[in-house]
Amino acid sequence: MEKVIEMRGITKIFPGVIANDNVDFELRKGEIHVLLGENGAGKTTLMNILYGLYQPDKGEIYVNGKKVNIKGPSDAIAMGIGMVHQHFMLVHNFTVAENIILGSEPKTAFGFKIDYKKAIKDVKELADKYGFNVDPNSIIEDITVGQQQKVEILKALYRGAEILILDEPTAVLTPQEIEELGQILKNLVKEGKSIILITHKLKEVMNMSDRVTIVRRGKVVDTVNTKDVDMDTLAEMMVGRKVNLVVEKKPAKVGDVVLKIENLQALDHRKLPKLKGVDLEVRSGEILGIAGVDGNGQTELVEVITGLRRATGGRVILKGNDLTNRAPKEIIEAGISNIPEDRHKHGLVLKFSLTENAVLGQHDKEPFSKGIIMNYDVIREHAKKLINDFDVRTPNEEVHAGALSGGNQQKFIAAREITKDPELLIATQPTRGLDVGAIEYIHKRLVEERDKGKAVLLVSLELDEVMALSDRIAVMYDGKIVGILDADKTNEMELGILMAGGTLNKKEGEHDKQ
Amino acid sequence: MINNKTKNVAFNALVKKAIDVLMFPLIAILLGLFVAVFFVMWAKNLGFIDGTATLFSAIWEGTFGKRANFIETLVAMTPLIFTGLAHSVAFRTGLFNIGVEGQFIMGMLAAALIGLIPGIPAPIHVTLVLLGGLIFGAVWAAIPGYLKAKVGTNEVVNTIMMNFIAMNVSNYFVKGPIHREGSASSKMILESAQLYRFLSPSERVNVGLFIGIALIFVIYWLLWKTTIGYELRAVGLNMHAAEYGGINSKKNIILAMVISGAIAGLGGAAHVAGTIHKAHQLVGFTNYGFDGIAVALLAKSHPIGVLFSSLLFGGLNSSARILQKFRIPKQIVYIIQGIIIIFVAADYIYKWLKEKKKKEAIKNA
């Protein structure tokens, strides 16, 4: 078969990391080729090189058999390579058509004016050809994330892309939207396009691809035909050892209500309503998972509970204690621990030592301090205990938190928050960007806390994670909880419908949408 | 045994950190002197060896070589300890308090005013003078601190404006109510308000120096051994994480400004009470507050470092006079200071770039 892309011996070194180490990669015409690897394995770096965003330190690239030197994205586009990034690059107050033509606008006869009529016609034709269901005249901020992604793909096609690179395209989609994307990709391949898909999700590899190249720590492990392998084999190749894909847990022993949220409302950073009346209960001995597409109010909900954002209405009650709009300090003291979404921004002071980070949130409590005087001997012992108990890999407790790997940073934060022995443990995206080993470990500790009778509130964008850990799943859509389901009595399709704002017929109309 | 091991680990980390921290400032100083040699060669038409010899002997004589000069070095160093510390506290909390100059002036004014009140016994009078300076400085810094915390105005802009207000407020009093006829300054403060000159009444070095040195250790203790310092530093390094940890960042921004201003004001009061015994009419700024920026930068905002960098800058300032005796333009001193700061700044830029590159690498790997 004809090779459209061939990358030979690509090496890219960043200070302190070899992102790509002598990588070979090829893409055949008309195939969907997955680049599979854990976060930080070097997948995105390799594709950024192909798209001209980085220059390789070593290695050669061939496009359609010709050796090329890609100096920037404009070169790549000229060669028919298009890339859809994980974070979309769209102008939010422009229409779909305006976004698609941006940078290569059709002009009227004298070249002074943009020919919008032609633009809209072109976009419509293109969308119809590949079965995209988008209106060229809608404004970007009014359409769903799934549709925005289609606009990104159309943008690449409009520029004449024959080769499409999609970076983690399913991260922001509901299960139904993922299926739709799969169909679109198949249509594109039928038209002779070739597609590279970057992902770390095994299920998508199995469903969508023809071939897989597995990358681990900057090196290619192997390239295989998808139909010749199964998920377990792929997981093992990706991680380098046998992996347990399911979380083991005993049935929940559910107790009293620990956290009660009533009709909670709040604004987002643009002062627009983001939480529109959230009702929720978390009981001791259970993990309540919140599922939802990114941006439906999950982050704001956790911020309001932990006191970092003001509620404009409603109440947050912990064991009968009204905590609404109290200071973060009082909320911590009341017994809420939080493994935050962004460990660099919220979880750690990166330039503090681990010792200093070990008491963040408790630094003014005995035995760590008395009056204003801190007792560093006790604090150091505490830090050592956290490091030992949670198997944090670090030379010692005096190094800066920033010197640790992401997985070890997260373990350290989990250690600190769990060791506080809280009434309620909140974990927001607790495994984002971690390798499989660290994910397994964090999951195990969360289940342990639940078994000890703690209430655990898990917020995650990874539906698999929510389904694997939770006892009950609350689906959040447009600032409301639109359904609460038992984890063992539901499935991905049901959750997907709710995540997209739909309703389940069998549910009573309590949470009806419009 | 375990405790011993911990101490070893801590000690090794400390040594490594010390080398890491000290290397750049030392290189910066050496380079500054080295470049200055070329200016001396050019100005005096000397060879490299003669130029080096002339410059170094002049600076040596001007700073430590003679008793009188050494005393003047200590005198010049004293206010820089205060202003350097004031900047360090602000830097550690992520603030740039350019208003140290104005807070220093307010401290001087407080001392010049309170120092005139008759009939107070000496120890109480001196204490009142220092306390007055401390409060004037603290209030002067609290205003922009409060505005930053509550309204979000930029402390750099506000403190610069506060500097000019301070200068004019001071001039109003010095030219008006407390003006001494036929002079460009205020009346002499009473003897009971003066800080003790421990060598002799005519030699200007005074216990203000020891107050400054003691303050260095107080600030070190405050920053690294107390919850107050923990919170200030946490806010300075990562405000979001601090708030997540229950630390009120607004309160700490105001507190940092108040502490910084109090130190500067105390320095100003000690300067009047110990060294000059009156407040001068100000045509321009005293520059002690601005030189403090350089002192704090070279010290990497570390209180102990302030001791050495204020000695260096104080020494260079006091040797400027002596250089002229050697027919070296005194501007050479400022060239040296400038070059040191450029290299220290280069270190910051270098670290910033390294950090940025590292972050990008992590993001894109």
Coordinates of N, CA, C and O in Angstrom, one line a residue, chain A residues 169-287:
Chain A
P169 N -9.1 13.4 20.4 CA -10.4 14.0 20.0 C -11.5 13.7 20.8 O -12.5 14.4 20.8
T170 N -11.4 12.6 21.6 CA -12.6 12.1 22.3 C -12.7 12.7 23.8 O -13.7 12.4 24.5
A171 N -11.7 13.4 24.2 CA -11.6 13.8 25.6 C -12.8 14.6 26.0 O -13.2 14.5 27.1
V172 N -13.3 15.4 25.1 CA -14.4 16.3 25.5 C -15.8 15.8 25.0 O -16.8 16.6 25.0
L173 N -15.9 14.6 24.5 CA -17.1 14.2 23.9 C -17.9 13.2 24.7 O -17.4 12.5 25.5
T174 N -19.2 13.2 24.5 CA -20.1 12.2 25.2 C -19.9 10.9 24.3 O -19.5 10.9 23.2
P175 N -20.4 9.7 24.9 CA -20.2 8.5 24.2 C -20.9 8.5 22.8 O -20.4 8.0 21.8
Q176 N -22.1 9.2 22.8 CA -22.8 9.3 21.5 C -22.0 10.1 20.5 O -21.9 9.7 19.3
E177 N -21.4 11.2 21.0 CA -20.6 12.0 20.0 C -19.4 11.3 19.6 O -19.0 11.5 18.4
I178 N -18.8 10.4 20.4 CA -17.7 9.7 20.0 C -18.1 8.7 18.9 O -17.3 8.6 17.9
E179 N -19.2 8.1 19.0 CA -19.7 7.2 17.9 C -19.9 8.0 16.6 O -19.5 7.5 15.5
E180 N -20.4 9.2 16.7 CA -20.7 10.0 15.6 C -19.3 10.4 14.9 O -19.2 10.3 13.7
L181 N -18.3 10.7 15.8 CA -17.0 11.0 15.3 C -16.4 9.8 14.5 O -15.9 10.0 13.4
G182 N -16.7 8.6 15.1 CA -16.2 7.4 14.4 C -16.7 7.3 13.0 O -16.0 7.0 12.0
Q183 N -18.0 7.6 12.9 CA -18.7 7.5 11.6 C -18.1 8.6 10.6 O -17.8 8.2 9.4
I184 N -17.9 9.8 11.1 CA -17.3 10.8 10.2 C -15.9 10.4 9.7 O -15.6 10.5 8.6
L185 N -15.1 9.8 10.7 CA -13.8 9.4 10.2 C -13.8 8.3 9.2 O -13.1 8.4 8.2
K186 N -14.8 7.4 9.3 CA -14.9 6.4 8.3 C -15.3 7.0 6.9 O -14.8 6.6 5.9
N187 N -16.2 8.0 6.9 CA -16.5 8.7 5.7 C -15.3 9.3 5.1 O -15.1 9.3 3.8
L188 N -14.5 10.0 5.9 CA -13.3 10.6 5.4 C -12.4 9.7 4.7 O -11.8 9.9 3.7
V189 N -12.2 8.5 5.4 CA -11.3 7.5 4.8 C -11.8 7.0 3.5 O -11.1 6.8 2.5
K190 N -13.2 6.9 3.4 CA -13.8 6.4 2.2 C -13.4 7.4 1.0 O -13.3 7.0 -0.1
E191 N -13.3 8.6 1.4 CA -13.0 9.7 0.3 C -11.5 9.7 0.1 O -11.0 10.6 -0.6
G192 N -10.8 8.8 0.7 CA -9.3 8.8 0.4 C -8.4 9.5 1.3 O -7.2 9.7 1.1
K193 N -9.0 10.1 2.4 CA -8.1 10.8 3.4 C -7.4 9.7 4.3 O -7.9 8.6 4.4
S194 N -6.4 10.2 4.9 CA -5.7 9.3 5.8 C -5.7 10.0 7.2 O -5.5 11.2 7.2
I195 N -5.8 9.2 8.3 CA -6.0 9.9 9.6 C -5.1 9.3 10.6 O -4.9 8.1 10.7
I196 N -4.5 10.2 11.4 CA -3.8 9.8 12.6 C -4.5 10.3 13.8 O -5.0 11.4 13.9
L197 N -4.7 9.3 14.7 CA -5.5 9.6 15.9 C -4.6 9.4 17.1 O -4.0 8.4 17.3
I198 N -4.5 10.5 17.9 CA -3.7 10.4 19.1 C -4.6 10.1 20.3 O -5.6 10.8 20.5
T199 N -4.3 9.0 21.1 CA -5.2 8.7 22.2 C -4.5 7.9 23.2 O -3.4 7.3 23.0
H200 N -5.0 7.8 24.4 CA -4.6 6.9 25.4 C -5.7 6.0 25.8 O -5.6 5.2 26.8
K201 N -6.8 6.0 25.1 CA -8.0 5.2 25.5 C -8.1 4.0 24.6 O -8.2 4.1 23.4
L202 N -8.1 2.9 25.2 CA -8.0 1.6 24.5 C -9.2 1.3 23.7 O -9.2 0.8 22.6
K203 N -10.4 1.6 24.3 CA -11.6 1.3 23.7 C -11.8 1.9 22.3 O -12.2 1.3 21.4
E204 N -11.3 3.1 22.2 CA -11.4 3.8 20.9 C -10.5 3.2 19.9 O -10.8 3.2 18.7
V205 N -9.3 2.8 20.4 CA -8.4 2.1 19.5 C -9.1 1.0 18.8 O -9.1 0.8 17.6
M206 N -9.7 0.1 19.6 CA -10.4 -1.1 19.1 C -11.5 -0.7 18.2 O -11.7 -1.4 17.1
N207 N -12.3 0.3 18.5 CA -13.4 0.6 17.7 C -13.1 1.4 16.4 O -13.8 1.3 15.4
M208 N -12.1 2.2 16.4 CA -11.9 3.1 15.3 C -10.8 2.9 14.3 O -10.8 3.4 13.3
S209 N -9.8 2.1 14.8 CA -8.5 2.1 14.0 C -8.3 0.9 13.1 O -8.9 -0.1 13.3
D210 N -7.4 1.1 12.1 CA -7.0 0.0 11.3 C -5.7 -0.6 11.9 O -5.4 -1.7 11.9
R211 N -4.8 0.4 12.2 CA -3.5 0.0 12.8 C -3.2 0.8 14.0 O -3.7 1.9 14.2
V212 N -2.3 0.3 14.9 CA -1.9 1.0 16.1 C -0.4 1.1 16.2 O 0.3 0.0 16.0
T213 N 0.2 2.2 16.5 CA 1.6 2.3 16.9 C 1.6 2.7 18.3 O 1.0 3.7 18.8
I214 N 2.3 1.8 19.1 CA 2.3 2.0 20.5 C 3.6 2.7 20.9 O 4.7 2.3 20.5
V215 N 3.5 3.8 21.7 CA 4.7 4.6 22.1 C 4.8 4.5 23.6 O 3.8 4.7 24.3
R216 N 6.0 4.3 24.0 CA 6.3 4.3 25.5 C 7.6 5.0 25.8 O 8.6 4.7 25.2
R217 N 7.5 6.0 26.6 CA 8.7 6.8 27.0 C 9.5 7.2 25.8 O 10.7 7.0 25.8
G218 N 8.9 7.7 24.8 CA 9.6 8.3 23.7 C 10.0 7.3 22.6 O 10.6 7.7 21.6
K219 N 9.8 6.0 22.9 CA 10.2 5.0 21.9 C 9.0 4.3 21.4 O 8.0 4.1 22.1
V220 N 9.1 3.8 20.1 CA 8.0 3.0 19.5 C 8.2 1.6 20.0 O 9.3 1.0 19.9
V221 N 7.1 1.0 20.6 CA 7.2 -0.3 21.1 C 6.9 -1.3 19.9 O 7.6 -2.2 19.7
D222 N 5.9 -1.0 19.1 CA 5.5 -1.8 18.0 C 4.4 -1.1 17.2 O 3.7 -0.2 17.7
T223 N 4.2 -1.6 16.0 CA 3.1 -1.2 15.2 C 2.4 -2.5 14.8 O 3.0 -3.4 14.2
V224 N 1.0 -2.5 15.1 CA 0.3 -3.8 14.9 C -1.0 -3.5 14.2 O -1.5 -2.3 14.2
N225 N -1.6 -4.5 13.6 CA -2.9 -4.4 13.0 C -3.9 -4.5 14.2 O -3.8 -5.4 15.0
T226 N -4.9 -3.6 14.2 CA -5.8 -3.6 15.3 C -6.6 -5.0 15.5 O -6.8 -5.5 16.6
K227 N -6.9 -5.6 14.3 CA -7.7 -6.8 14.5 C -6.9 -8.0 15.0 O -7.4 -9.0 15.4
D228 N -5.5 -7.8 15.1 CA -4.7 -8.9 15.6 C -4.5 -8.9 17.1 O -3.8 -9.7 17.7
V229 N -5.0 -7.8 17.8 CA -4.7 -7.6 19.2 C -6.0 -7.4 20.0 O -7.0 -7.2 19.4
D230 N -5.9 -7.6 21.3 CA -7.0 -7.2 22.2 C -6.6 -6.1 23.2 O -5.4 -5.8 23.2
M231 N -7.5 -5.7 24.0 CA -7.3 -4.5 24.9 C -6.2 -4.8 25.9 O -5.4 -4.0 26.2
D232 N -6.2 -6.0 26.4 CA -5.2 -6.4 27.5 C -3.8 -6.3 26.9 O -2.9 -5.8 27.5
T233 N -3.6 -6.9 25.7 CA -2.3 -6.8 25.1 C -1.8 -5.4 24.9 O -0.7 -5.1 25.1
L234 N -2.8 -4.6 24.3 CA -2.4 -3.2 24.1 C -2.0 -2.5 25.4 O -1.0 -1.8 25.4
A235 N -2.8 -2.7 26.4 CA -2.5 -2.1 27.7 C -1.1 -2.5 28.2 O -0.4 -1.7 28.7
E236 N -0.8 -3.8 28.0 CA 0.5 -4.2 28.5 C 1.6 -3.6 27.7 O 2.6 -3.2 28.2
M237 N 1.4 -3.5 26.4 CA 2.4 -2.9 25.5 C 2.6 -1.4 25.9 O 3.7 -0.8 25.9
M238 N 1.5 -0.7 26.2 CA 1.5 0.7 26.5 C 2.2 1.0 27.8 O 3.0 1.9 27.9
V239 N 2.0 0.1 28.8 CA 2.5 0.4 30.1 C 3.8 -0.3 30.4 O 4.6 0.1 31.2
G240 N 4.0 -1.5 29.7 CA 5.2 -2.2 29.9 C 5.1 -3.3 31.0 O 6.1 -3.9 31.3
R241 N 3.9 -3.5 31.4 CA 3.7 -4.7 32.4 C 2.2 -5.0 32.4 O 1.4 -4.3 31.8
K242 N 1.8 -6.1 33.0 CA 0.4 -6.5 33.1 C -0.4 -5.4 33.9 O 0.1 -4.9 34.9
V243 N -1.5 -5.1 33.4 CA -2.3 -4.1 34.0 C -3.7 -4.7 34.4 O -4.3 -5.5 33.7
N244 N -4.1 -4.3 35.6 CA -5.5 -4.7 36.0 C -6.5 -3.6 35.6 O -6.4 -2.5 36.2
L245 N -7.3 -3.9 34.6 CA -8.1 -2.8 34.1 C -9.4 -2.5 34.9 O -10.0 -1.5 34.7
V246 N -9.7 -3.4 35.8 CA -10.9 -3.2 36.6 C -10.5 -2.8 38.0 O -9.5 -3.3 38.5
V247 N -11.3 -2.0 38.7 CA -11.1 -1.6 40.1 C -11.9 -2.6 40.9 O -13.0 -2.8 40.7
E248 N -11.1 -3.3 41.9 CA -11.8 -4.2 42.7 C -12.4 -3.5 43.9 O -11.7 -2.7 44.6
K249 N -13.7 -3.8 44.2 CA -14.3 -3.2 45.4 C -15.4 -4.1 45.9 O -16.1 -4.7 45.1
K250 N -15.5 -4.0 47.2 CA -16.6 -4.7 47.9 C -17.9 -3.9 47.8 O -17.8 -2.7 47.5
P251 N -19.0 -4.5 48.0 CA -20.3 -3.7 48.0 C -20.2 -2.6 49.1 O -19.6 -2.8 50.1
A252 N -20.8 -1.5 48.8 CA -20.8 -0.4 49.7 C -21.6 -0.6 50.9 O -22.7 -1.1 50.9
K253 N -21.1 -0.1 52.1 CA -21.9 -0.1 53.3 C -22.3 1.4 53.6 O -21.5 2.1 54.2
V254 N -23.4 1.8 53.0 CA -23.8 3.2 53.0 C -24.4 3.6 54.3 O -25.2 2.9 54.9
G255 N -23.9 4.7 54.8 CA -24.4 5.2 56.1 C -25.2 6.5 56.0 O -26.0 6.7 55.0
D256 N -25.0 7.4 56.9 CA -25.8 8.7 57.0 C -25.4 9.6 55.9 O -24.3 9.5 55.4
V257 N -26.2 10.6 55.7 CA -25.8 11.7 54.7 C -24.7 12.6 55.4 O -24.9 13.0 56.5
V258 N -23.6 12.8 54.6 CA -22.5 13.6 55.1 C -22.6 15.0 54.5 O -22.6 16.0 55.2
L259 N -22.7 15.0 53.2 CA -22.8 16.3 52.5 C -24.2 16.4 51.9 O -24.7 15.5 51.2
K260 N -24.8 17.6 52.1 CA -26.1 17.8 51.5 C -26.0 19.2 50.8 O -25.7 20.2 51.4
I261 N -26.4 19.2 49.5 CA -26.3 20.4 48.8 C -27.8 20.7 48.3 O -28.4 19.8 47.7
E262 N -28.2 21.9 48.6 CA -29.6 22.2 48.2 C -29.6 23.4 47.3 O -29.2 24.5 47.6
N263 N -30.2 23.2 46.1 CA -30.5 24.3 45.2 C -29.3 25.3 45.0 O -29.5 26.5 45.1
L264 N -28.1 24.7 44.9 CA -26.9 25.6 44.9 C -26.8 26.3 43.6 O -26.9 25.8 42.5
Q265 N -26.5 27.7 43.7 CA -26.3 28.5 42.5 C -25.1 29.3 42.6 O -24.7 29.7 43.7
A266 N -24.4 29.5 41.5 CA -23.2 30.3 41.5 C -22.9 30.9 40.1 O -23.5 30.3 39.1
L267 N -22.1 31.9 40.0 CA -21.7 32.5 38.7 C -20.4 32.0 38.3 O -19.6 31.6 39.2
D268 N -20.1 32.0 37.0 CA -18.7 31.7 36.6 C -17.8 33.0 36.6 O -18.3 34.0 37.0
H269 N -16.6 32.8 36.0 CA -15.7 34.0 36.1 C -16.2 35.2 35.2 O -15.7 36.3 35.4
R270 N -17.1 34.9 34.3 CA -17.6 36.0 33.5 C -18.9 36.6 34.1 O -19.6 37.3 33.4
K271 N -19.2 36.1 35.3 CA -20.4 36.6 36.0 C -21.7 36.2 35.4 O -22.7 36.8 35.5
L272 N -21.6 35.0 34.7 CA -22.9 34.5 34.1 C -23.2 33.3 35.0 O -22.4 32.6 35.6
P273 N -24.5 33.0 35.1 CA -25.0 31.8 36.0 C -24.3 30.5 35.5 O -24.4 30.2 34.3
K274 N -23.7 29.8 36.4 CA -23.0 28.6 36.0 C -23.7 27.4 36.7 O -23.9 26.4 36.1
L275 N -23.9 27.5 38.0 CA -24.6 26.5 38.7 C -26.0 27.0 38.8 O -26.3 28.1 39.3
K276 N -27.0 26.2 38.4 CA -28.4 26.7 38.3 C -29.3 25.8 39.2 O -30.3 25.4 38.7
G277 N -28.9 25.6 40.4 CA -29.7 24.9 41.3 C -29.3 23.4 41.4 O -30.0 22.5 40.8
V278 N -28.2 23.1 42.0 CA -27.7 21.8 42.2 C -28.2 21.2 43.5 O -28.1 21.8 44.5
D279 N -28.8 20.0 43.4 CA -29.2 19.2 44.6 C -28.4 17.9 44.6 O -28.4 17.2 43.6
L280 N -27.9 17.6 45.8 CA -27.0 16.4 45.8 C -26.8 16.0 47.2 O -26.8 16.8 48.2
E281 N -26.7 14.7 47.4 CA -26.4 14.2 48.8 C -25.3 13.1 48.6 O -25.3 12.3 47.7
V282 N -24.3 13.2 49.5 CA -23.3 12.2 49.5 C -23.3 11.6 50.9 O -23.3 12.3 51.9
R283 N -23.4 10.2 50.9 CA -23.5 9.5 52.2 C -22.2 8.9 52.6 O -21.3 8.6 51.8
S284 N -22.0 8.6 53.9 CA -20.8 7.9 54.3 C -20.7 6.5 53.7 O -21.7 5.9 53.5
G285 N -19.5 6.1 53.4 CA -19.3 4.8 52.9 C -19.6 4.6 51.4 O -19.7 3.5 50.9
E286 N -19.8 5.7 50.7 CA -20.1 5.6 49.3 C -19.2 6.5 48.5 O -18.7 7.6 49.0
I287 N -18.9 6.1 47.3 CA -18.3 7.1 46.3 C -19.4 7.6 45.4 O -20.0 6.8 44.7

